[in-house]
Backbone as a chain_set.jsonl record, in Angstrom:
{"seq": "XXXXXXXXXXXXXXXXXXXXXXXXXXXXXXXXXXXXXXXXXXXXXXXXXXXXXXXXXXXXXXXXXXXXXXXXXXXXXXXXXXXXXXXXXXXXXXXXXXXXXXXXXXXXXXXXXXXXXXXXXXXXXXXXXXXXXXXXXXXXXXXXXXXXXXXXXXXXXXXXXXXXXXXXXXXXXXXXXXXXXXXXXXXXXXXXXXXXX", "coords": {"N": [[86.192, -99.624, -0.682], [84.162, -101.215, -1.664], [84.428, -100.866, -4.369], [86.67, -102.318, -5.027], [86.007, -104.902, -4.621], [84.771, -108.1, -5.611], [81.509, -108.4, -6.853], [79.952, -110.754, -6.371], [81.432, -112.07, -4.439], [81.377, -110.115, -2.461], [78.71, -110.138, -1.756], [78.568, -112.639, -0.59], [79.988, -112.18, 1.659], [82.617, -112.54, 1.77], [86.107, -111.8, 1.089], [86.655, -109.469, 2.588], [88.853, -108.171, 3.439], [91.109, -105.551, 2.751], [93.716, -103.644, 1.174], [96.668, -103.227, 3.253], [97.542, -100.576, 3.996], [95.283, -99.062, 3.453], [93.503, -100.213, 5.204], [94.497, -99.418, 7.748], [94.209, -96.664, 7.524], [91.444, -96.416, 7.475], [90.819, -97.326, 10.036], [92.065, -95.313, 11.546], [90.515, -93.118, 10.778], [88.015, -93.812, 11.863], [88.662, -93.839, 14.597], [89.358, -91.119, 14.915], [86.883, -89.93, 14.342], [85.358, -90.957, 16.462], [86.707, -89.758, 18.613], [86.258, -86.998, 18.122], [83.468, -86.996, 18.33], [83.204, -87.681, 21.038], [84.372, -85.43, 22.26], [82.557, -83.439, 21.409], [80.176, -84.352, 22.634], [80.931, -84.182, 25.332], [81.33, -81.402, 25.545], [78.732, -80.484, 25.01], [77.411, -81.575, 27.233], [78.661, -80.147, 29.324], [77.869, -77.531, 28.656], [75.097, -77.776, 28.95], [75.004, -78.28, 31.721], [76.033, -75.83, 32.662], [74.029, -74.038, 31.8], [71.897, -75.031, 33.302], [72.831, -74.498, 35.904], [72.95, -71.704, 35.745], [70.283, -71.104, 35.505], [69.341, -71.63, 38.057], [70.762, -69.919, 39.643], [71.489, -67.58, 42.254], [70.868, -64.305, 41.947], [70.614, -62.184, 43.611], [68.453, -60.693, 43.25], [65.076, -60.833, 41.993], [64.549, -62.197, 38.941], [62.266, -62.949, 37.542], [59.452, -62.05, 35.611], [60.309, -59.503, 35.095], [61.439, -56.758, 33.159], [63.895, -55.328, 31.084], [64.688, -52.194, 29.882], [66.611, -50.41, 27.699], [67.96, -47.215, 27.36], [69.377, -44.945, 25.187], [71.989, -42.457, 25.467], [70.615, -39.413, 26.425], [71.963, -37.067, 25.996], [73.048, -37.234, 23.5], [70.93, -36.559, 21.953], [70.809, -33.891, 22.191], [69.807, -33.042, 24.673], [69.852, -31.073, 27.612], [71.652, -31.017, 30.769], [69.973, -30.181, 32.901], [67.524, -30.898, 31.935], [67.292, -33.594, 32.14], [66.334, -34.953, 34.504], [63.488, -34.295, 34.592], [62.889, -35.51, 32.112], [63.456, -38.262, 32.517], [61.603, -38.782, 34.535], [59.227, -38.429, 33.123], [59.43, -40.515, 31.257], [59.373, -42.729, 33.015], [56.799, -42.365, 34.109], [55.22, -42.803, 31.864], [55.792, -45.475, 31.261], [54.805, -46.612, 33.624], [52.102, -46.227, 33.245], [51.321, -48.189, 31.517], [49.143, -50.924, 31.073], [49.159, -53.532, 33.477], [51.746, -53.163, 34.352], [53.554, -53.053, 37.291], [55.582, -51.739, 38.711], [58.079, -49.269, 38.156], [61.394, -48.308, 37.602], [64.558, -46.611, 37.446], [68.009, -46.921, 36.48], [71.438, -46.009, 36.276], [73.242, -47.957, 35.428], [72.187, -51.096, 34.664], [71.415, -54.089, 36.581], [73.461, -56.941, 35.978], [74.169, -56.108, 33.452], [76.711, -55.761, 32.61], [77.918, -53.363, 32.416], [79.42, -50.733, 34.259], [80.348, -48.195, 36.634], [83.273, -47.317, 38.371], [85.031, -46.488, 41.414], [87.686, -45.497, 43.65], [87.531, -46.175, 47.128], [87.345, -44.671, 50.339], [87.158, -45.032, 53.825], [85.984, -43.214, 56.53], [87.91, -42.881, 59.444], [89.255, -45.221, 59.11], [92.484, -46.622, 58.388], [94.67, -45.328, 55.807], [94.738, -47.111, 52.742], [97.161, -49.479, 51.445], [99.437, -49.32, 48.575], [98.961, -51.581, 47.024], [96.526, -52.52, 47.792], [93.175, -53.462, 47.144], [90.82, -51.187, 46.639], [88.645, -50.49, 45.206], [85.298, -49.972, 44.026], [82.222, -50.704, 42.419], [79.527, -48.675, 41.211], [76.184, -47.367, 40.845], [73.706, -45.017, 39.794], [70.412, -44.656, 41.011], [66.788, -44.59, 40.854], [63.968, -43.803, 43.023], [62.2, -46.63, 44.486], [63.641, -48.594, 43.234], [64.747, -51.002, 44.302], [62.469, -52.413, 45.081], [61.354, -52.72, 42.568], [63.138, -54.413, 41.18], [62.997, -56.563, 42.818], [64.678, -56.967, 45.027], [65.88, -57.642, 48.301], [66.109, -55.678, 51.207], [68.656, -55.747, 53.591], [69.267, -54.22, 55.794], [68.689, -50.883, 57.052], [67.421, -48.316, 54.871], [65.711, -47.909, 51.702], [66.485, -45.914, 48.733], [64.667, -42.915, 48.499], [62.042, -40.54, 47.548], [62.83, -38.187, 48.77], [65.545, -38.101, 48.64], [67.802, -36.359, 46.96], [69.633, -34.108, 44.775], [69.853, -31.875, 46.391], [69.953, -32.606, 49.023], [71.506, -34.362, 51.813], [74.008, -36.617, 50.741], [73.312, -40.005, 50.111], [73.782, -43.567, 50.288], [73.196, -46.895, 49.206], [74.458, -49.926, 50.08], [75.81, -53.138, 49.172], [76.041, -56.502, 50.558], [78.564, -57.549, 50.01], [80.134, -55.237, 49.713], [79.963, -54.197, 52.345], [81.322, -56.191, 53.784], [83.846, -56.086, 52.596], [84.812, -53.424, 52.979], [83.972, -52.577, 55.508], [84.254, -54.597, 57.313], [82.464, -57.168, 59.003], [80.412, -55.843, 60.134], [77.266, -54.088, 60.338], [76.87, -51.057, 58.708], [76.65, -47.878, 60.334], [74.389, -45.047, 60.401], [75.967, -42.859, 60.557], [78.34, -43.441, 59.35], [80.894, -42.474, 57.224], [81.527, -42.387, 53.845], [83.939, -41.896, 51.452], [84.217, -41.093, 48.109], [86.639, -41.416, 45.66]], "CA": [[86.224, -101.061, -0.418], [83.21, -101.876, -2.55], [84.913, -100.817, -5.758], [87.734, -103.314, -5.237], [85.525, -106.25, -4.301], [83.925, -108.759, -6.597], [80.125, -108.32, -6.359], [79.465, -112.034, -5.845], [82.153, -112.318, -3.196], [80.913, -109.148, -1.472], [77.411, -110.613, -1.27], [78.803, -113.803, 0.264], [80.666, -111.749, 2.876], [84.038, -112.862, 1.662], [86.986, -110.762, 0.547], [86.44, -108.238, 3.348], [90.139, -107.536, 3.675], [91.642, -104.69, 1.697], [95.146, -103.388, 1.34], [97.063, -102.892, 4.611], [97.559, -99.132, 4.215], [93.913, -98.578, 3.445], [92.889, -100.735, 6.419], [94.909, -98.557, 8.874], [93.609, -95.339, 7.313], [90.043, -96.51, 7.889], [90.801, -97.399, 11.5], [92.407, -93.982, 12.061], [89.349, -92.264, 10.562], [86.998, -94.196, 12.857], [89.136, -93.363, 15.902], [89.236, -89.667, 14.918], [85.457, -89.607, 14.442], [84.929, -91.261, 17.83], [87.276, -88.744, 19.505], [85.529, -85.751, 17.908], [82.127, -87.188, 18.903], [83.338, -87.635, 22.481], [84.602, -84.029, 22.626], [81.297, -82.721, 21.216], [79.242, -84.776, 23.68], [81.396, -83.601, 26.601], [81.058, -79.969, 25.495], [77.283, -80.315, 25.141], [77.048, -81.858, 28.626], [79.111, -79.017, 30.149], [77.012, -76.399, 28.355], [73.815, -78.044, 29.609], [75.193, -78.061, 33.158], [76.172, -74.393, 32.902], [72.704, -73.428, 31.652], [71.104, -75.448, 34.46], [73.326, -73.722, 37.05], [72.566, -70.31, 35.544], [68.846, -71.006, 35.75], [69.093, -71.7, 39.501], [71.704, -69.052, 40.347], [70.911, -66.489, 43.036], [71.423, -63.048, 41.476], [70.391, -61.139, 44.607], [67.168, -60.082, 42.921], [64.166, -61.776, 41.342], [64.458, -61.833, 37.524], [60.997, -63.356, 36.937], [58.454, -61.024, 35.355], [60.929, -58.18, 35.017], [61.942, -56.447, 31.826], [64.918, -54.284, 31.061], [64.633, -51.317, 28.72], [67.825, -49.599, 27.656], [67.775, -45.933, 26.686], [70.65, -44.333, 24.836], [72.276, -41.197, 26.15], [69.835, -38.273, 25.934], [72.885, -36.001, 25.598], [73.245, -37.342, 22.058], [69.774, -35.921, 21.319], [70.917, -32.468, 22.55], [69.179, -32.691, 25.948], [70.772, -30.465, 28.565], [71.688, -31.701, 32.056], [68.807, -29.832, 33.721], [66.332, -31.501, 31.342], [67.32, -35.049, 32.269], [65.46, -35.454, 35.572], [62.104, -34.318, 34.104], [62.763, -36.475, 31.023], [63.375, -39.614, 33.079], [60.314, -38.888, 35.228], [58.189, -38.591, 32.101], [59.565, -41.882, 30.725], [58.879, -43.64, 34.037], [55.346, -42.208, 34.206], [54.585, -43.446, 30.703], [55.887, -46.93, 31.455], [53.907, -46.977, 34.729], [50.723, -46.172, 32.765], [51.028, -49.366, 30.697], [48.382, -51.907, 31.862], [49.904, -54.697, 33.962], [53.037, -52.773, 34.929], [53.398, -52.809, 38.728], [56.592, -50.822, 39.237], [59.088, -48.83, 37.184], [62.491, -47.571, 38.199], [65.667, -46.425, 36.508], [69.377, -47.003, 36.999], [72.449, -45.67, 35.283], [73.716, -49.242, 34.928], [71.259, -52.132, 35.124], [72.057, -55.308, 37.077], [73.866, -57.963, 35.02], [74.341, -55.545, 32.107], [78.129, -55.764, 32.264], [78.43, -51.994, 32.46], [79.462, -50.145, 35.583], [81.36, -47.176, 36.909], [83.959, -47.663, 39.606], [85.888, -45.489, 42.045], [88.351, -45.927, 44.872], [86.73, -45.858, 48.314], [88.006, -44.468, 51.629], [86.209, -45.026, 54.938], [86.433, -42.335, 57.602], [88.32, -43.597, 60.647], [90.074, -46.383, 58.745], [93.785, -46.176, 57.871], [94.816, -45.27, 54.352], [95.161, -48.418, 52.213], [98.461, -49.562, 50.794], [99.379, -49.164, 47.118], [98.498, -52.814, 46.368], [95.202, -52.884, 48.303], [92.043, -53.233, 46.232], [89.837, -50.33, 47.31], [87.69, -50.032, 44.196], [83.933, -50.494, 44.098], [81.358, -50.249, 41.338], [78.337, -47.986, 41.696], [75.215, -46.908, 39.865], [72.661, -44.125, 40.312], [69.086, -45.265, 40.873], [65.644, -43.773, 41.238], [63.186, -44.458, 44.083], [61.509, -47.9, 44.242], [64.481, -49.473, 42.427], [64.9, -52.329, 44.905], [61.166, -53.082, 44.956], [61.127, -53.037, 41.159], [63.918, -55.595, 40.775], [62.744, -57.661, 43.745], [65.817, -57.165, 45.932], [65.524, -57.482, 49.709], [67.019, -54.857, 52.005], [69.079, -56.42, 54.815], [69.227, -53.229, 56.875], [68.602, -49.52, 56.56], [66.254, -47.945, 54.066], [66.043, -47.694, 50.286], [66.474, -44.547, 48.221], [63.28, -42.461, 48.333], [61.848, -39.279, 46.818], [63.498, -37.083, 49.472], [66.978, -38.155, 48.34], [68.061, -35.684, 45.691], [70.875, -33.348, 44.736], [69.859, -30.795, 47.383], [69.996, -33.176, 50.376], [72.728, -35.107, 52.138], [74.178, -37.773, 49.867], [73.128, -41.305, 50.748], [74.137, -44.71, 49.439], [72.801, -48.236, 49.622], [75.567, -50.818, 49.74], [75.464, -54.555, 49.271], [76.733, -57.262, 51.594], [79.979, -57.673, 49.633], [80.776, -53.963, 50.042], [80.077, -54.106, 53.803], [82.374, -57.103, 54.237], [85.147, -55.666, 52.063], [85.276, -52.135, 53.481], [83.561, -52.301, 56.881], [84.26, -55.821, 58.105], [81.165, -57.837, 58.926], [79.402, -55.076, 60.855], [76.322, -53.275, 59.589], [77.298, -49.658, 58.866], [75.692, -46.977, 60.976], [74.001, -43.905, 59.558], [77.005, -41.822, 60.617], [79.537, -43.858, 58.629], [81.162, -41.591, 56.07], [82.264, -43.015, 52.765], [84.427, -40.883, 50.515], [84.498, -41.625, 46.787], [87.749, -40.672, 45.035]], "C": [[85.33, -101.8, -1.395], [83.738, -101.919, -3.972], [85.971, -101.868, -6.048], [87.272, -104.725, -4.946], [84.71, -106.793, -5.46], [82.508, -108.773, -6.05], [79.636, -109.624, -5.737], [80.132, -112.334, -4.524], [81.694, -111.365, -2.099], [79.579, -109.584, -0.883], [77.571, -111.811, -0.345], [79.489, -113.427, 1.569], [82.126, -112.065, 2.856], [84.788, -111.639, 1.169], [86.776, -109.418, 1.264], [87.751, -107.487, 3.571], [90.546, -106.705, 2.476], [93.117, -104.473, 1.973], [95.482, -102.898, 2.729], [97.023, -101.408, 4.909], [96.158, -98.558, 4.317], [93.207, -99.014, 4.729], [93.241, -99.84, 7.622], [94.334, -97.142, 8.734], [92.158, -95.33, 7.756], [89.925, -96.568, 9.411], [91.093, -96.036, 12.12], [91.227, -93.026, 11.914], [88.253, -92.561, 11.577], [87.393, -93.691, 14.243], [88.994, -91.843, 15.997], [87.779, -89.243, 15.05], [84.936, -89.853, 15.857], [85.456, -90.204, 18.805], [86.542, -87.42, 19.364], [84.128, -85.849, 18.507], [82.173, -87.108, 20.422], [83.545, -86.202, 22.969], [83.301, -83.236, 22.505], [80.272, -83.085, 22.287], [79.627, -84.191, 25.036], [81.095, -82.108, 26.657], [79.566, -79.692, 25.664], [76.832, -80.567, 26.58], [77.461, -80.713, 29.546], [78.24, -77.788, 29.917], [75.644, -76.567, 29.01], [73.903, -77.829, 31.111], [75.309, -76.589, 33.5], [74.83, -73.68, 32.794], [71.799, -73.782, 32.823], [71.521, -74.669, 35.71], [72.9, -72.264, 36.951], [71.087, -70.097, 35.843], [68.535, -70.956, 37.241], [70.027, -70.804, 40.308], [70.962, -67.936, 41.085], [71.599, -65.191, 42.626], [71.311, -61.941, 42.516], [69.13, -60.349, 44.316], [66.352, -61.113, 42.151], [64.007, -61.401, 39.865], [63.107, -62.155, 36.876], [60.038, -62.173, 36.783], [59.014, -59.618, 35.291], [61.535, -57.985, 33.635], [62.891, -55.268, 31.903], [64.79, -53.508, 29.757], [65.862, -50.427, 28.774], [67.562, -48.345, 26.83], [69.155, -45.344, 26.422], [70.82, -42.994, 25.536], [71.437, -40.06, 25.573], [70.72, -37.109, 25.493], [73.12, -36.028, 24.088], [72.095, -36.691, 21.295], [69.683, -34.443, 21.717], [70.085, -32.076, 23.767], [70.244, -32.086, 26.847], [70.64, -31.173, 29.913], [70.436, -31.425, 32.881], [67.501, -30.411, 33.167], [66.227, -32.994, 31.622], [66.361, -35.58, 33.332], [63.994, -35.419, 35.138], [61.887, -35.335, 32.974], [62.598, -37.888, 31.57], [62.07, -39.807, 33.856], [59.179, -39.14, 34.233], [58.228, -40.009, 31.512], [59.015, -42.886, 31.731], [57.361, -43.559, 34.155], [54.646, -42.901, 33.045], [54.658, -44.968, 30.805], [54.926, -47.393, 32.552], [52.451, -47.017, 34.286], [50.354, -47.375, 31.901], [50.275, -50.385, 31.556], [49.241, -53.119, 32.224], [51.252, -54.374, 34.572], [52.822, -52.396, 36.39], [54.383, -51.792, 39.271], [57.605, -50.513, 38.156], [60.151, -48.057, 37.943], [63.615, -47.488, 37.182], [66.998, -46.536, 37.233], [70.33, -46.621, 35.888], [72.976, -46.937, 34.624], [72.827, -50.325, 35.515], [72.025, -53.335, 35.66], [72.332, -56.283, 35.93], [74.08, -57.422, 33.606], [75.797, -55.591, 31.659], [78.744, -54.387, 32.236], [78.435, -51.51, 33.899], [80.496, -49.038, 35.63], [81.996, -47.545, 38.243], [84.837, -46.539, 40.102], [86.605, -46.133, 43.221], [87.577, -45.39, 46.069], [87.653, -45.675, 49.525], [86.925, -44.386, 52.695], [86.793, -44.164, 56.052], [86.751, -43.158, 58.843], [89.144, -44.834, 60.362], [91.398, -45.875, 58.183], [93.804, -46.167, 56.347], [95.301, -46.625, 53.833], [96.535, -48.334, 51.569], [98.313, -49.473, 49.282], [98.852, -50.406, 46.396], [97.124, -53.253, 46.851], [94.126, -52.553, 47.267], [90.975, -52.445, 46.982], [88.808, -49.797, 46.311], [86.332, -50.689, 44.415], [83.141, -49.913, 42.937], [80.111, -49.61, 41.923], [77.412, -47.68, 40.528], [74.237, -45.958, 40.532], [71.315, -44.782, 40.047], [68.006, -44.259, 41.238], [64.869, -44.508, 42.333], [62.442, -45.699, 43.569], [62.353, -48.876, 43.416], [64.538, -50.887, 42.998], [63.584, -53.106, 44.898], [60.941, -53.538, 43.516], [61.895, -54.284, 40.737], [63.72, -56.776, 41.728], [63.919, -57.984, 44.642], [65.384, -56.858, 47.358], [66.576, -56.644, 50.418], [67.363, -55.621, 53.286], [69.0, -55.489, 56.015], [69.109, -51.851, 56.244], [67.345, -49.284, 55.745], [66.661, -47.787, 52.615], [66.106, -46.21, 49.95], [65.014, -44.135, 48.044], [63.242, -41.099, 47.658], [62.56, -38.104, 47.472], [65.003, -37.044, 49.214], [67.21, -37.541, 46.971], [69.341, -34.876, 45.797], [70.973, -32.248, 45.768], [69.943, -31.306, 48.813], [71.336, -33.867, 50.599], [72.818, -36.347, 51.255], [74.04, -39.068, 50.667], [73.516, -42.395, 49.757], [73.557, -45.971, 50.049], [73.919, -49.151, 49.162], [75.098, -52.266, 49.834], [76.328, -55.24, 50.325], [78.226, -57.395, 51.289], [80.747, -56.393, 49.957], [80.994, -53.857, 51.548], [81.201, -54.995, 54.322], [83.753, -56.618, 53.806], [85.677, -54.416, 52.757], [84.972, -51.901, 54.96], [83.688, -53.511, 57.796], [82.896, -56.486, 57.974], [80.069, -57.036, 59.6], [78.486, -54.321, 59.907], [76.725, -51.82, 59.782], [76.217, -48.825, 59.539], [75.398, -45.809, 60.051], [75.087, -42.839, 59.536], [78.279, -42.215, 59.867], [79.716, -43.005, 57.375], [82.021, -42.313, 55.068], [82.668, -41.939, 51.77], [84.78, -41.562, 49.201], [85.569, -40.775, 46.137], [87.715, -40.852, 43.529]], "O": [[85.682, -102.869, -1.893], [83.523, -102.892, -4.695], [86.147, -102.267, -7.2], [88.07, -105.66, -5.016], [84.051, -106.05, -6.187], [82.311, -109.125, -4.887], [78.981, -109.608, -4.695], [79.482, -112.801, -3.589], [81.625, -111.753, -0.933], [79.333, -109.43, 0.313], [76.787, -111.978, 0.589], [79.573, -114.244, 2.486], [82.812, -111.869, 3.859], [84.203, -110.597, 0.875], [86.727, -108.366, 0.627], [87.741, -106.291, 3.86], [90.35, -107.107, 1.329], [93.685, -105.055, 2.898], [94.666, -102.213, 3.345], [96.526, -101.006, 5.96], [95.879, -97.692, 5.145], [92.401, -98.263, 5.278], [92.365, -99.538, 8.432], [94.01, -96.503, 9.735], [91.689, -94.356, 8.344], [89.046, -95.939, 10.001], [90.456, -95.644, 13.097], [90.961, -92.219, 12.805], [87.629, -91.636, 12.097], [86.553, -93.173, 14.979], [88.562, -91.325, 17.026], [87.469, -88.305, 15.785], [84.165, -89.053, 16.387], [84.741, -89.796, 19.72], [86.233, -86.777, 20.367], [83.649, -84.896, 19.122], [81.277, -86.528, 21.035], [82.962, -85.8, 23.976], [82.971, -82.449, 23.393], [79.573, -82.207, 22.792], [78.764, -83.757, 25.799], [80.656, -81.6, 27.689], [79.182, -78.769, 26.382], [75.969, -79.854, 27.093], [76.71, -80.342, 30.448], [77.906, -77.077, 30.865], [75.095, -75.613, 29.56], [72.99, -77.263, 31.714], [74.757, -76.136, 34.503], [74.526, -72.809, 33.609], [71.023, -72.947, 33.289], [70.67, -74.232, 36.485], [72.53, -71.653, 37.954], [70.687, -69.056, 36.364], [67.569, -70.311, 37.649], [70.079, -70.916, 41.533], [69.95, -67.42, 40.61], [72.778, -64.994, 42.921], [71.864, -60.859, 42.319], [68.782, -59.434, 45.061], [66.877, -62.136, 41.713], [63.387, -60.381, 39.562], [62.829, -61.683, 35.773], [59.843, -61.396, 37.717], [58.27, -58.646, 35.42], [62.066, -58.916, 33.029], [62.702, -54.34, 32.689], [64.785, -54.087, 28.671], [66.118, -49.768, 29.782], [67.006, -48.416, 25.734], [69.99, -45.256, 27.322], [69.876, -42.471, 26.128], [71.524, -39.766, 24.38], [70.289, -36.261, 24.712], [73.361, -34.991, 23.468], [72.251, -36.314, 20.133], [68.627, -33.822, 21.598], [69.693, -30.916, 23.898], [71.393, -32.527, 26.85], [69.642, -31.846, 30.172], [69.891, -32.341, 33.497], [66.484, -30.413, 33.859], [65.184, -33.599, 31.37], [65.649, -36.554, 33.089], [63.301, -36.424, 35.297], [60.824, -35.95, 32.889], [61.709, -38.625, 31.144], [61.497, -40.896, 33.83], [58.291, -39.958, 34.476], [57.185, -40.626, 31.296], [58.274, -43.795, 31.357], [56.701, -44.59, 34.288], [53.595, -43.516, 33.228], [53.699, -45.664, 30.472], [54.302, -48.447, 32.426], [51.646, -47.745, 34.866], [49.179, -47.56, 31.584], [50.719, -50.688, 32.663], [49.957, -53.66, 31.382], [51.845, -55.22, 35.242], [52.009, -51.525, 36.697], [54.056, -51.053, 40.2], [57.95, -51.371, 37.343], [59.841, -47.25, 38.82], [63.621, -48.207, 36.183], [67.098, -46.28, 38.433], [70.07, -46.873, 34.712], [73.139, -46.987, 33.405], [72.728, -50.454, 36.735], [73.157, -53.581, 35.246], [71.515, -56.422, 35.019], [74.163, -58.203, 32.657], [76.087, -55.475, 30.469], [79.953, -54.246, 32.053], [77.539, -51.849, 34.672], [81.39, -48.954, 34.788], [81.314, -48.035, 39.143], [85.331, -45.731, 39.316], [86.189, -47.177, 43.724], [87.034, -44.286, 46.025], [88.613, -46.424, 49.709], [85.895, -43.743, 52.493], [87.937, -44.35, 56.466], [85.971, -44.019, 59.247], [89.682, -45.44, 61.289], [91.437, -44.811, 57.566], [93.058, -46.895, 55.691], [96.191, -47.227, 54.434], [97.003, -47.258, 51.199], [97.201, -49.541, 48.76], [98.349, -50.3, 45.277], [96.6, -54.259, 46.372], [94.165, -51.512, 46.611], [90.303, -52.985, 47.862], [88.176, -48.769, 46.554], [86.236, -51.807, 44.92], [83.361, -48.773, 42.526], [79.686, -49.971, 43.021], [77.818, -47.729, 39.367], [73.97, -46.089, 41.727], [71.102, -45.387, 38.996], [68.272, -43.222, 41.844], [65.084, -45.701, 42.549], [62.104, -45.8, 42.389], [61.83, -49.885, 42.944], [64.394, -51.861, 42.259], [63.587, -54.326, 44.727], [60.401, -54.619, 43.279], [61.36, -55.123, 40.012], [64.222, -57.87, 41.47], [64.138, -59.145, 44.985], [64.614, -55.928, 47.596], [67.777, -56.865, 50.257], [66.467, -56.089, 53.989], [68.7, -55.925, 57.126], [69.388, -51.67, 55.059], [66.337, -49.97, 55.914], [67.835, -47.555, 52.324], [65.812, -45.359, 50.79], [64.211, -44.9, 47.509], [64.274, -40.569, 47.247], [62.865, -37.12, 46.799], [65.661, -36.055, 49.536], [66.859, -38.128, 45.948], [70.051, -34.956, 46.8], [72.063, -31.728, 46.008], [70.0, -30.498, 49.74], [72.177, -33.945, 49.703], [71.824, -37.044, 51.047], [74.588, -39.199, 51.761], [73.568, -42.169, 48.549], [73.445, -46.09, 51.269], [74.285, -49.151, 47.986], [74.108, -52.568, 50.5], [77.228, -54.631, 50.903], [79.054, -57.359, 52.199], [81.884, -56.455, 50.424], [82.077, -53.475, 51.991], [81.952, -54.588, 55.208], [84.718, -56.725, 54.563], [86.861, -54.349, 53.089], [85.651, -51.101, 55.603], [83.266, -53.451, 58.95], [82.247, -56.371, 56.934], [78.92, -57.475, 59.645], [78.888, -53.957, 58.802], [76.908, -51.387, 60.919], [75.023, -49.047, 59.335], [76.077, -45.611, 59.044], [75.138, -42.015, 58.624], [79.203, -41.408, 59.758], [78.794, -42.847, 56.575], [83.107, -42.794, 55.39], [81.832, -41.166, 51.304], [85.565, -42.51, 49.186], [85.437, -39.553, 46.064], [88.563, -40.307, 42.822]]}, "num_chains": 1, "name": "protein.A"}
């Protein structure tokens, strides 16, 4: 616009009109810029809202002051199966010895990690599910004090302790969603038998 205007006329504010085609192109560019700015502002507002919601979301455990350490598969370092339990105990003992550490526990899959193992579940005394019924549940192996370490509250029953090992009766701690999905709304009794397929 400036290149086609006379300098004296431009200073006086006159001759502001340019060719018709150029005038519409400029208007279209302004409209496109305004639309892109509106989309970017809307996206930023939604992202801010999502981050705010995530900050106040109830995860079922207390994330404050907790740290997650991921350890690769010891099998890759040629550890044998019978060496794993002593290895994990040694790792936990070393972490527990760090000043300021209050509790250490281990899990095959950490909460919110996105990794999990799942199996189909059958409950003793309940009819076999149909082919389209969702009977899968995710699980993880944990060590004693896991729920205290992550700050999760037990609703009923007891946590996993040192007496729970491969030589004793298998036990499981389930969450509220599992109880509602597979057992109705009742609290499972100690005699309830869950079969993993």
